[in-house]
C-alpha positions as a printed NumPy array, in Angstrom:
array([[ -44.102, -221.618,  183.2  ],
       [ -46.082, -218.479,  182.442],
       [ -43.1  , -216.986,  180.694],
       [ -42.856, -219.981,  178.372],
       [ -46.587, -219.647,  177.463],
       [ -46.255, -215.95 ,  176.752],
       [ -43.443, -216.425,  174.222],
       [ -45.479, -218.308,  171.593],
       [ -48.276, -215.767,  171.767],
       [ -45.945, -212.816,  171.25 ],
       [ -44.243, -214.649,  168.4  ],
       [ -47.543, -215.129,  166.547],
       [ -48.517, -211.502,  167.018],
       [ -45.149, -210.31 ,  165.804],
       [ -45.344, -212.672,  162.831],
       [ -48.865, -211.399,  161.942],
       [ -47.64 , -207.819,  162.208],
       [ -44.766, -208.517,  159.848],
       [ -47.092, -210.251,  157.326],
       [ -49.374, -207.223,  157.244],
       [ -46.492, -204.983,  156.415],
       [ -45.281, -207.404,  153.772],
       [ -48.713, -207.443,  152.085],
       [ -48.977, -203.684,  152.131],
       [ -45.517, -203.424,  150.672],
       [ -46.365, -205.956,  147.934],
       [ -49.505, -204.061,  146.955],
       [ -47.56 , -200.818,  146.744],
       [ -44.876, -202.505,  144.679],
       [ -47.531, -204.05 ,  142.356],
       [ -49.16 , -200.666,  141.843],
       [ -45.803, -199.127,  141.082],
       [ -45.003, -201.959,  138.67 ],
       [ -48.377, -201.61 ,  136.933],
       [ -47.887, -197.85 ,  136.715],
       [ -44.492, -198.192,  135.168],
       [ -45.588, -201.204,  133.078],
       [ -48.247, -199.07 ,  131.372],
       [ -45.441, -196.717,  130.508],
       [ -43.134, -199.548,  129.499],
       [ -45.439, -201.926,  127.571],
       [ -48.205, -201.056,  125.145],
       [ -51.059, -203.162,  123.75 ],
       [ -52.708, -202.588,  120.349],
       [ -56.374, -203.63 ,  120.084],
       [ -57.76 , -205.271,  116.941],
       [ -59.853, -202.216,  115.999],
       [ -57.065, -199.622,  116.277],
       [ -53.487, -198.791,  115.464],
       [ -51.013, -196.7  ,  117.498],
       [ -48.25 , -194.249,  116.682],
       [ -45.441, -193.913,  119.266],
       [ -43.12 , -190.979,  119.796],
       [ -40.06 , -192.349,  121.636],
       [ -39.094, -190.963,  125.041],
       [ -36.284, -188.418,  124.896],
       [ -35.294, -189.148,  121.223],
       [ -38.705, -188.303,  119.728],
       [ -38.432, -191.026,  117.058],
       [ -41.807, -191.932,  115.502],
       [ -42.976, -195.509,  114.933],
       [ -46.306, -197.067,  113.939],
       [ -47.821, -200.235,  115.399],
       [ -50.558, -201.423,  113.068],
       [ -50.939, -205.071,  114.107],
       [ -52.683, -206.165,  117.322],
       [ -50.437, -207.251,  120.254],
       [ -47.904, -206.091,  122.85 ],
       [ -44.943, -203.842,  122.143],
       [ -42.363, -201.911,  124.167],
       [ -43.521, -198.401,  124.917],
       [ -40.489, -197.438,  126.955],
       [ -42.339, -194.415,  128.315],
       [ -42.963, -193.057,  124.827],
       [ -45.962, -190.883,  123.869],
       [ -48.781, -192.897,  122.246],
       [ -51.349, -191.616,  119.673],
       [ -54.339, -193.89 ,  119.118],
       [ -56.397, -193.972,  115.884],
       [ -59.287, -196.241,  114.854],
       [ -58.744, -198.385,  111.785],
       [ -62.15 , -197.327,  110.47 ],
       [ -64.552, -194.672,  111.667],
       [ -67.788, -193.001,  110.516],
       [ -67.884, -189.241,  110.092],
       [ -71.268, -187.533,  110.509],
       [ -72.331, -184.221,  108.952],
       [ -75.886, -184.005,  110.27 ],
       [ -77.931, -181.873,  112.669],
       [ -77.714, -184.539,  115.367],
       [ -75.879, -182.868,  118.279],
       [ -75.879, -186.04 ,  120.368],
       [ -73.077, -187.53 ,  118.286],
       [ -69.691, -186.189,  119.402],
       [ -68.165, -186.868,  115.975],
       [ -70.901, -184.899,  114.226],
       [ -69.603, -181.929,  112.258],
       [ -73.014, -180.484,  111.348],
       [ -74.78 , -180.348,  107.932],
       [ -73.098, -178.888,  104.874],
       [ -74.707, -175.77 ,  103.409],
       [ -74.67 , -175.649,   99.593],
       [ -76.182, -173.622,   96.764],
       [ -77.628, -175.556,   93.849],
       [ -77.613, -174.429,   90.213],
       [ -81.118, -172.98 ,   90.579],
       [ -79.83 , -170.748,   93.445],
       [ -81.616, -172.846,   96.061],
       [ -79.655, -172.74 ,   99.327],
       [ -80.018, -175.941,  101.309],
       [ -78.363, -178.042,  104.01 ],
       [ -77.101, -181.53 ,  103.146],
       [ -76.861, -184.17 ,  105.869],
       [ -75.157, -187.533,  105.618],
       [ -72.388, -189.857,  106.703],
       [ -69.168, -191.217,  105.303],
       [ -67.073, -194.161,  106.429],
       [ -63.311, -193.476,  106.538],
       [ -60.716, -196.244,  106.323],
       [ -57.46 , -195.152,  107.92 ],
       [ -54.035, -195.971,  106.408],
       [ -52.479, -199.421,  106.676],
       [ -48.983, -198.186,  105.833],
       [ -46.521, -197.21 ,  108.609],
       [ -45.306, -194.022,  106.902],
       [ -48.836, -192.749,  106.163],
       [ -49.831, -193.447,  109.769],
       [ -46.778, -191.57 ,  111.078],
       [ -47.326, -188.635,  108.649],
       [ -50.871, -188.079,  109.912],
       [ -49.359, -187.376,  113.359],
       [ -45.947, -185.928,  112.627],
       [ -46.46 , -184.174,  109.287],
       [ -50.13 , -183.092,  109.478],
       [ -50.26 , -182.497,  113.248],
       [ -53.201, -184.726,  114.06 ],
       [ -53.222, -186.179,  117.577],
       [ -56.599, -187.91 ,  117.431],
       [ -59.07 , -189.043,  114.825],
       [ -61.307, -186.082,  115.726],
       [ -58.415, -183.775,  114.811],
       [ -57.952, -185.582,  111.52 ],
       [ -61.709, -185.404,  110.753],
       [ -61.987, -181.725,  111.606],
       [ -58.83 , -180.668,  109.742],
       [ -58.856, -182.935,  106.698],
       [ -62.052, -184.953,  106.2  ],
       [ -64.85 , -182.456,  106.818],
       [ -63.322, -179.574,  104.787],
       [ -62.875, -181.769,  101.734],
       [ -66.349, -183.259,  102.229],
       [ -67.895, -179.784,  102.355],
       [ -66.106, -178.591,   99.242],
       [ -66.984, -181.827,   97.435],
       [ -70.7  , -181.377,   98.187],
       [ -70.628, -177.672,   97.303],
       [ -68.999, -178.471,   93.954],
       [ -71.382, -181.334,   93.202],
       [ -74.417, -179.188,   94.146],
       [ -73.578, -176.602,   91.47 ],
       [ -74.041, -179.236,   88.766],
       [ -77.727, -179.921,   89.576],
       [ -80.888, -178.234,   90.77 ],
       [ -82.332, -178.727,   94.231],
       [ -85.327, -180.741,   92.986],
       [ -83.002, -182.976,   90.987],
       [ -80.731, -183.376,   94.002],
       [ -83.663, -184.407,   96.201],
       [ -84.593, -187.023,   93.625],
       [ -81.011, -188.082,   92.911],
       [ -79.387, -188.037,   96.351],
       [ -77.485, -191.233,   95.452],
       [ -75.862, -189.419,   92.492],
       [ -74.93 , -186.54 ,   94.789],
       [ -73.343, -189.01 ,   97.231],
       [ -71.386, -190.681,   94.405],
       [ -69.955, -187.327,   93.293],
       [ -69.061, -186.479,   96.902],
       [ -67.243, -189.771,   97.528],
       [ -65.345, -189.501,   94.226],
       [ -63.988, -186.056,   95.134],
       [ -63.234, -187.054,   98.728],
       [ -61.01 , -189.852,   97.477],
       [ -59.476, -188.363,   94.349],
       [ -59.726, -184.575,   94.469],
       [ -62.192, -181.736,   93.847],
       [ -63.666, -181.405,   90.327],
       [ -62.881, -178.502,   88.057],
       [ -66.084, -177.153,   86.512],
       [ -66.965, -175.31 ,   83.306],
       [ -70.132, -173.323,   82.573],
       [ -72.579, -173.2  ,   79.688],
       [ -75.787, -171.198,   79.267],
       [ -79.038, -172.882,   78.271],
       [ -82.545, -171.595,   77.587],
       [ -85.372, -173.539,   79.194],
       [ -88.976, -173.125,   80.289],
       [ -89.52 , -172.431,   83.965],
       [ -92.069, -175.03 ,   85.145],
       [ -93.525, -172.645,   87.705],
       [ -94.031, -169.645,   85.414],
       [ -94.024, -171.373,   81.993],
       [ -91.652, -168.653,   80.795],
       [ -88.324, -169.099,   79.057],
       [ -85.316, -168.383,   81.245],
       [ -81.593, -168.448,   80.598],
       [ -79.763, -170.518,   83.142],
       [ -76.084, -171.149,   83.641],
       [ -75.297, -174.828,   83.925],
       [ -71.999, -176.166,   85.208],
       [ -70.402, -179.39 ,   84.07 ],
       [ -67.415, -181.377,   85.222],
       [ -64.447, -180.392,   83.095],
       [ -62.469, -182.989,   81.18 ],
       [ -58.709, -182.741,   80.692],
       [ -57.077, -182.991,   77.289],
       [ -56.133, -186.596,   78.013],
       [ -59.784, -187.504,   78.624],
       [ -59.547, -187.709,   82.42 ],
       [ -61.504, -185.603,   84.9  ],
       [ -59.832, -182.291,   85.683],
       [ -59.295, -181.791,   89.452],
       [ -57.888, -179.167,   91.836],
       [ -54.644, -180.016,   93.611],
       [ -54.907, -177.675,   96.611],
       [ -57.417, -179.709,   98.602],
       [ -55.749, -182.974,   99.484],
       [ -57.979, -186.012,   98.994],
       [ -57.949, -188.842,  101.501],
       [ -55.702, -190.914,   99.258],
       [ -52.932, -188.396,   99.975],
       [ -53.066, -189.587,  103.625],
       [ -53.204, -193.249,  102.708],
       [ -56.881, -193.262,  103.747],
       [ -60.057, -193.712,  101.722],
       [ -63.754, -192.901,  101.908],
       [ -66.513, -195.443,  101.442],
       [ -70.253, -195.717,  102.066],
       [ -70.816, -192.009,  101.394],
       [ -74.529, -191.466,  102.038],
       [ -76.689, -188.33 ,  101.686],
       [ -79.504, -188.815,  104.191],
       [ -81.361, -185.525,  103.812],
       [ -81.487, -182.222,  101.922],
       [ -83.205, -179.461,  103.909],
       [ -84.077, -176.076,  102.434],
       [ -85.914, -172.996,  103.745],
       [ -89.738, -173.136,  103.703],
       [ -89.886, -170.729,  100.752],
       [ -87.458, -172.819,   98.732],
       [ -89.186, -176.026,   99.767],
       [ -92.47 , -174.503,   98.54 ],
       [ -90.828, -173.472,   95.271],
       [ -89.315, -176.92 ,   94.89 ],
       [ -92.731, -178.45 ,   95.592],
       [ -94.367, -176.155,   93.003],
       [ -91.627, -176.98 ,   90.482],
       [ -91.983, -180.675,   91.159],
       [ -95.754, -180.473,   90.75 ],
       [ -95.318, -178.496,   87.552],
       [ -92.759, -180.982,   86.312],
       [ -95.055, -183.786,   87.318],
       [ -97.847, -182.087,   85.371],
       [ -95.571, -181.71 ,   82.375],
       [ -94.379, -185.261,   82.806],
       [ -97.976, -186.436,   83.117],
       [ -98.96 , -184.505,   80.009],
       [ -95.957, -185.881,   78.169],
       [ -96.799, -189.33 ,   79.446],
       [-100.401, -188.966,   78.319],
       [ -99.25 , -187.646,   74.95 ],
       [ -96.749, -190.423,   74.701],
       [ -99.449, -192.898,   75.702],
       [-101.776, -191.426,   73.09 ],
       [ -99.006, -191.629,   70.513],
       [ -98.298, -195.14 ,   71.652],
       [-101.976, -196.017,   71.378],
       [-101.968, -194.634,   67.837],
       [ -98.826, -196.578,   67.083],
       [-100.308, -199.642,   68.737],
       [-103.551, -199.25 ,   66.797],
       [-101.585, -198.767,   63.603],
       [ -99.464, -201.75 ,   64.385],
       [-102.546, -203.768,   65.255],
       [-104.11 , -202.68 ,   61.961],
       [-100.921, -203.532,   60.155],
       [-100.873, -206.82 ,   61.985],
       [-104.47 , -207.547,   60.943],
       [-103.709, -206.538,   57.365],
       [-100.598, -208.639,   57.453],
       [-102.608, -211.505,   58.897],
       [-105.292, -211.185,   56.217],
       [-102.628, -210.825,   53.562],
       [-100.844, -213.837,   54.934],
       [-104.104, -215.798,   54.983],
       [-104.876, -214.751,   51.398],
       [-101.362, -215.582,   50.338],
       [-101.695, -218.887,   52.131],
       [-104.976, -219.552,   50.339],
       [-103.444, -218.529,   47.014],
       [-100.485, -220.717,   47.754],
       [-102.821, -223.552,   48.633],
       [-104.695, -223.007,   45.364],
       [-101.41 , -222.959,   43.479],
       [-100.329, -226.098,   45.223],
       [-103.713, -227.682,   44.542],
       [-103.57 , -226.602,   40.882],
       [-100.044, -227.894,   40.559],
       [-101.107, -231.102,   42.228],
       [-104.122, -231.377,   39.901],
       [-101.919, -230.597,   36.936],
       [ -99.5  , -233.252,   38.046],
       [-102.408, -235.653,   38.503],
       [-103.68 , -234.851,   35.009],
       [-100.186, -235.266,   33.599],
       [ -99.862, -238.555,   35.415],
       [-103.315, -239.629,   34.18 ],
       [-102.404, -238.609,   30.631],
       [ -99.118, -240.45 ,   30.923],
       [-100.973, -243.4  ,   32.32 ],
       [-103.484, -243.245,   29.454],
       [-100.604, -243.099,   27.007],
       [ -99.03 , -246.056,   28.717],
       [-102.382, -247.867,   28.703],
       [-102.8  , -247.021,   24.991],
       [ -99.314, -248.286,   24.358],
       [-100.099, -251.412,   26.326],
       [-103.413, -251.854,   24.439],
       [-101.677, -251.246,   21.144],
       [ -99.002, -253.686,   22.136],
       [-101.703, -256.12 ,   23.23 ],
       [-103.549, -255.658,   19.916],
       [-100.313, -256.12 ,   18.054],
       [ -99.664, -259.2  ,   20.131],
       [-103.21 , -260.453,   19.412],
       [-102.794, -259.627,   15.733],
       [ -99.512, -261.422,   15.705],
       [-101.141, -264.322,   17.502],
       [-104.046, -264.217,   15.036],
       [-101.588, -264.2  ,   12.159],
       [ -99.833, -267.088,   13.771],
       [-103.189, -268.876,   14.245],
       [-104.138, -267.977,   10.689],
       [-100.91 , -269.304,    9.373],
       [-101.313, -272.386,   11.507],
       [-104.925, -272.801,   10.319],
       [-103.859, -272.285,    6.755],
       [-101.065, -274.727,    7.199],
       [-103.401, -277.147,    8.923],
       [-106.032, -276.662,    6.185],
       [-103.387, -277.028,    3.532],
       [-102.133, -280.097,    5.303],
       [-105.637, -281.513,    5.611],
       [-106.412, -280.661,    1.983],
       [-103.124, -282.135,    0.938],
       [-103.853, -285.207,    3.011],
       [-107.38 , -285.523,    1.612],
       [-106.093, -284.929,   -1.869],
       [-103.54 , -287.612,   -1.414],
       [-106.201, -289.928,    0.016],
       [-108.487, -289.155,   -2.842],
       [-105.691, -289.684,   -5.273],
       [-104.97 , -292.987,   -3.547],
       [-108.541, -294.413,   -3.466],
       [-110.13 , -292.322,   -6.195],
       [-112.152, -290.414,   -3.689],
       [-114.102, -293.489,   -2.938],
       [-115.677, -292.143,    0.251],
       [-116.906, -289.033,   -1.496],
       [-118.156, -290.948,   -4.409],
       [-119.971, -293.406,   -2.161],
       [-121.498, -290.52 ,   -0.248],
       [-122.649, -288.994,   -3.503],
       [-123.888, -292.294,   -4.809],
       [-125.748, -292.898,   -1.561],
       [-127.23 , -289.409,   -1.73 ],
       [-128.306, -289.943,   -5.357],
       [-129.885, -293.319,   -4.595],
       [-131.798, -291.768,   -1.679],
       [-133.061, -288.902,   -3.826],
       [-133.952, -291.23 ,   -6.746],
       [-135.777, -293.544,   -4.37 ],
       [-137.708, -290.591,   -2.962],
       [-138.571, -289.51 ,   -6.507],
       [-139.816, -292.934,   -7.51 ],
       [-141.762, -293.216,   -4.342],
       [-143.54 , -290.028,   -5.205],
       [-144.763, -291.471,   -8.619],
       [-148.563, -291.779,   -8.585],
       [-149.844, -295.271,   -9.512],
       [-153.463, -296.255,  -10.19 ],
       [-155.365, -296.734,   -7.029],
       [-157.242, -299.784,   -8.373],
       [-155.619, -302.647,  -10.22 ],
       [-157.584, -305.578,  -11.575],
       [-155.999, -308.972,  -11.149],
       [-156.468, -311.389,  -14.039],
       [-154.535, -313.862,  -15.992],
       [-151.341, -313.092,  -17.55 ],
       [-153.015, -311.769,  -20.623],
       [-155.283, -309.471,  -18.769],
       [-152.477, -308.363,  -16.379],
       [-150.081, -307.463,  -18.989],
       [-150.399, -303.695,  -18.572],
       [-149.849, -303.806,  -14.768],
       [-146.764, -305.914,  -15.002],
       [-145.505, -303.831,  -17.736],
       [-145.775, -300.677,  -15.553],
       [-143.859, -302.188,  -12.627],
       [-141.222, -303.559,  -14.873],
       [-140.799, -300.191,  -16.441],
       [-140.273, -298.498,  -13.08 ],
       [-137.701, -301.071,  -12.022],
       [-135.875, -300.651,  -15.24 ],
       [-135.898, -296.887,  -14.796],
       [-134.426, -297.192,  -11.262],
       [-131.65 , -299.478,  -12.431],
       [-130.79 , -297.196,  -15.301],
       [-130.618, -294.224,  -12.925],
       [-128.336, -296.084,  -10.552],
       [-126.106, -297.196,  -13.386],
       [-125.995, -293.699,  -14.721],
       [-125.14 , -292.263,  -11.277],
       [-122.438, -294.827,  -10.726],
       [-121.043, -294.141,  -14.121],
       [-121.027, -290.437,  -13.567],
       [-119.166, -291.001,  -10.284],
       [-116.801, -293.416,  -11.89 ],
       [-117.894, -296.26 ,   -9.587],
       [-117.716, -299.851,  -10.613],
       [-120.475, -301.527,   -8.68 ],
       [-119.622, -305.073,   -9.903],
       [-117.872, -307.287,   -7.474],
       [-114.648, -308.446,   -8.935],
       [-113.686, -312.076,   -8.624],
       [-110.163, -312.37 ,   -7.572],
       [-110.125, -315.879,   -8.933]])
């Protein structure tokens, strides 16, 4: 019974012992696999590319895209796709190559600090050539052998084309010249001599000035011995000059020159401002004169316009008067014509009336006229007789004694009848009533 119980226990212990050995063996195998896998399989990160030298054959290949590839125990060279190169006095940066010492055209010796961003090649052959042809195993090798030397020569060449004070003011221009040469090649320079006034001493000095030389085809002349980055399939960008440091004596000279230049610039500015004030005053005067002239011309123009308008008004009034005169004349002619017509009508009417009256008179012997005349004569004769003075006192008596009174009355009656007969005779009137029987 005890033997049967002991068997399961020993079995478990032996099984546990075997499992331990199996686990240890698996771990060792995994480590060996991982060790050999690192030699067999490679992985390219997104921010790098790798160049492989094949095991035994030595064939070179470039792996520029991220991902896994078969290393097959080949030798791998890793390069960043982009990297910043420093040329400053900062010793904490392992990629720092130190500042670049240059001499400017005014013989000022200074140190230039800055940075430049380098973009590595994206072509397989260029990537392989950097390792196989130019013997660079790391980016630091490539920077030290190819980037920094060209950068130094580019800054030294650019510095000879300007003075230290100008370079301090125009560091961006200095950086542009440096990046151009780093990418395309070092400039060829040519010299000319100029005479200028030294701002510090106010004396004339002859200075040699260097300029970038132009080729016969109009392009910039460059040296071919220093290979630019484009020869490696790389390029420089973001070239920045961060500082220009000179010795204290030169810094003091630069400060004095800058102050002198500032004084000259201030004097020129003041002179220019004075000239501008004169010009402005002259222009303002001219503007005022022009304004007054314009106002006078406007007034004259207004007077001309007013005179022309008045002249036109007078012409219109004269024309209107002429038209009115014509209308009046026409009206008078019309009235005269109407008067002539009325006159003719009146004459015709008078002639007609006279003709009618004449015919009436011829028909009745002008009886009405004759009667009117006879009546008028009778009235006048009666008035004359009435005015005869008779004796105020008459004595009545018998016929014998009254003979003189009767005789007087009878005489007056006879006279009246004779006058009437005579009047009627002179008028051709027959006052007797004819008996138709």
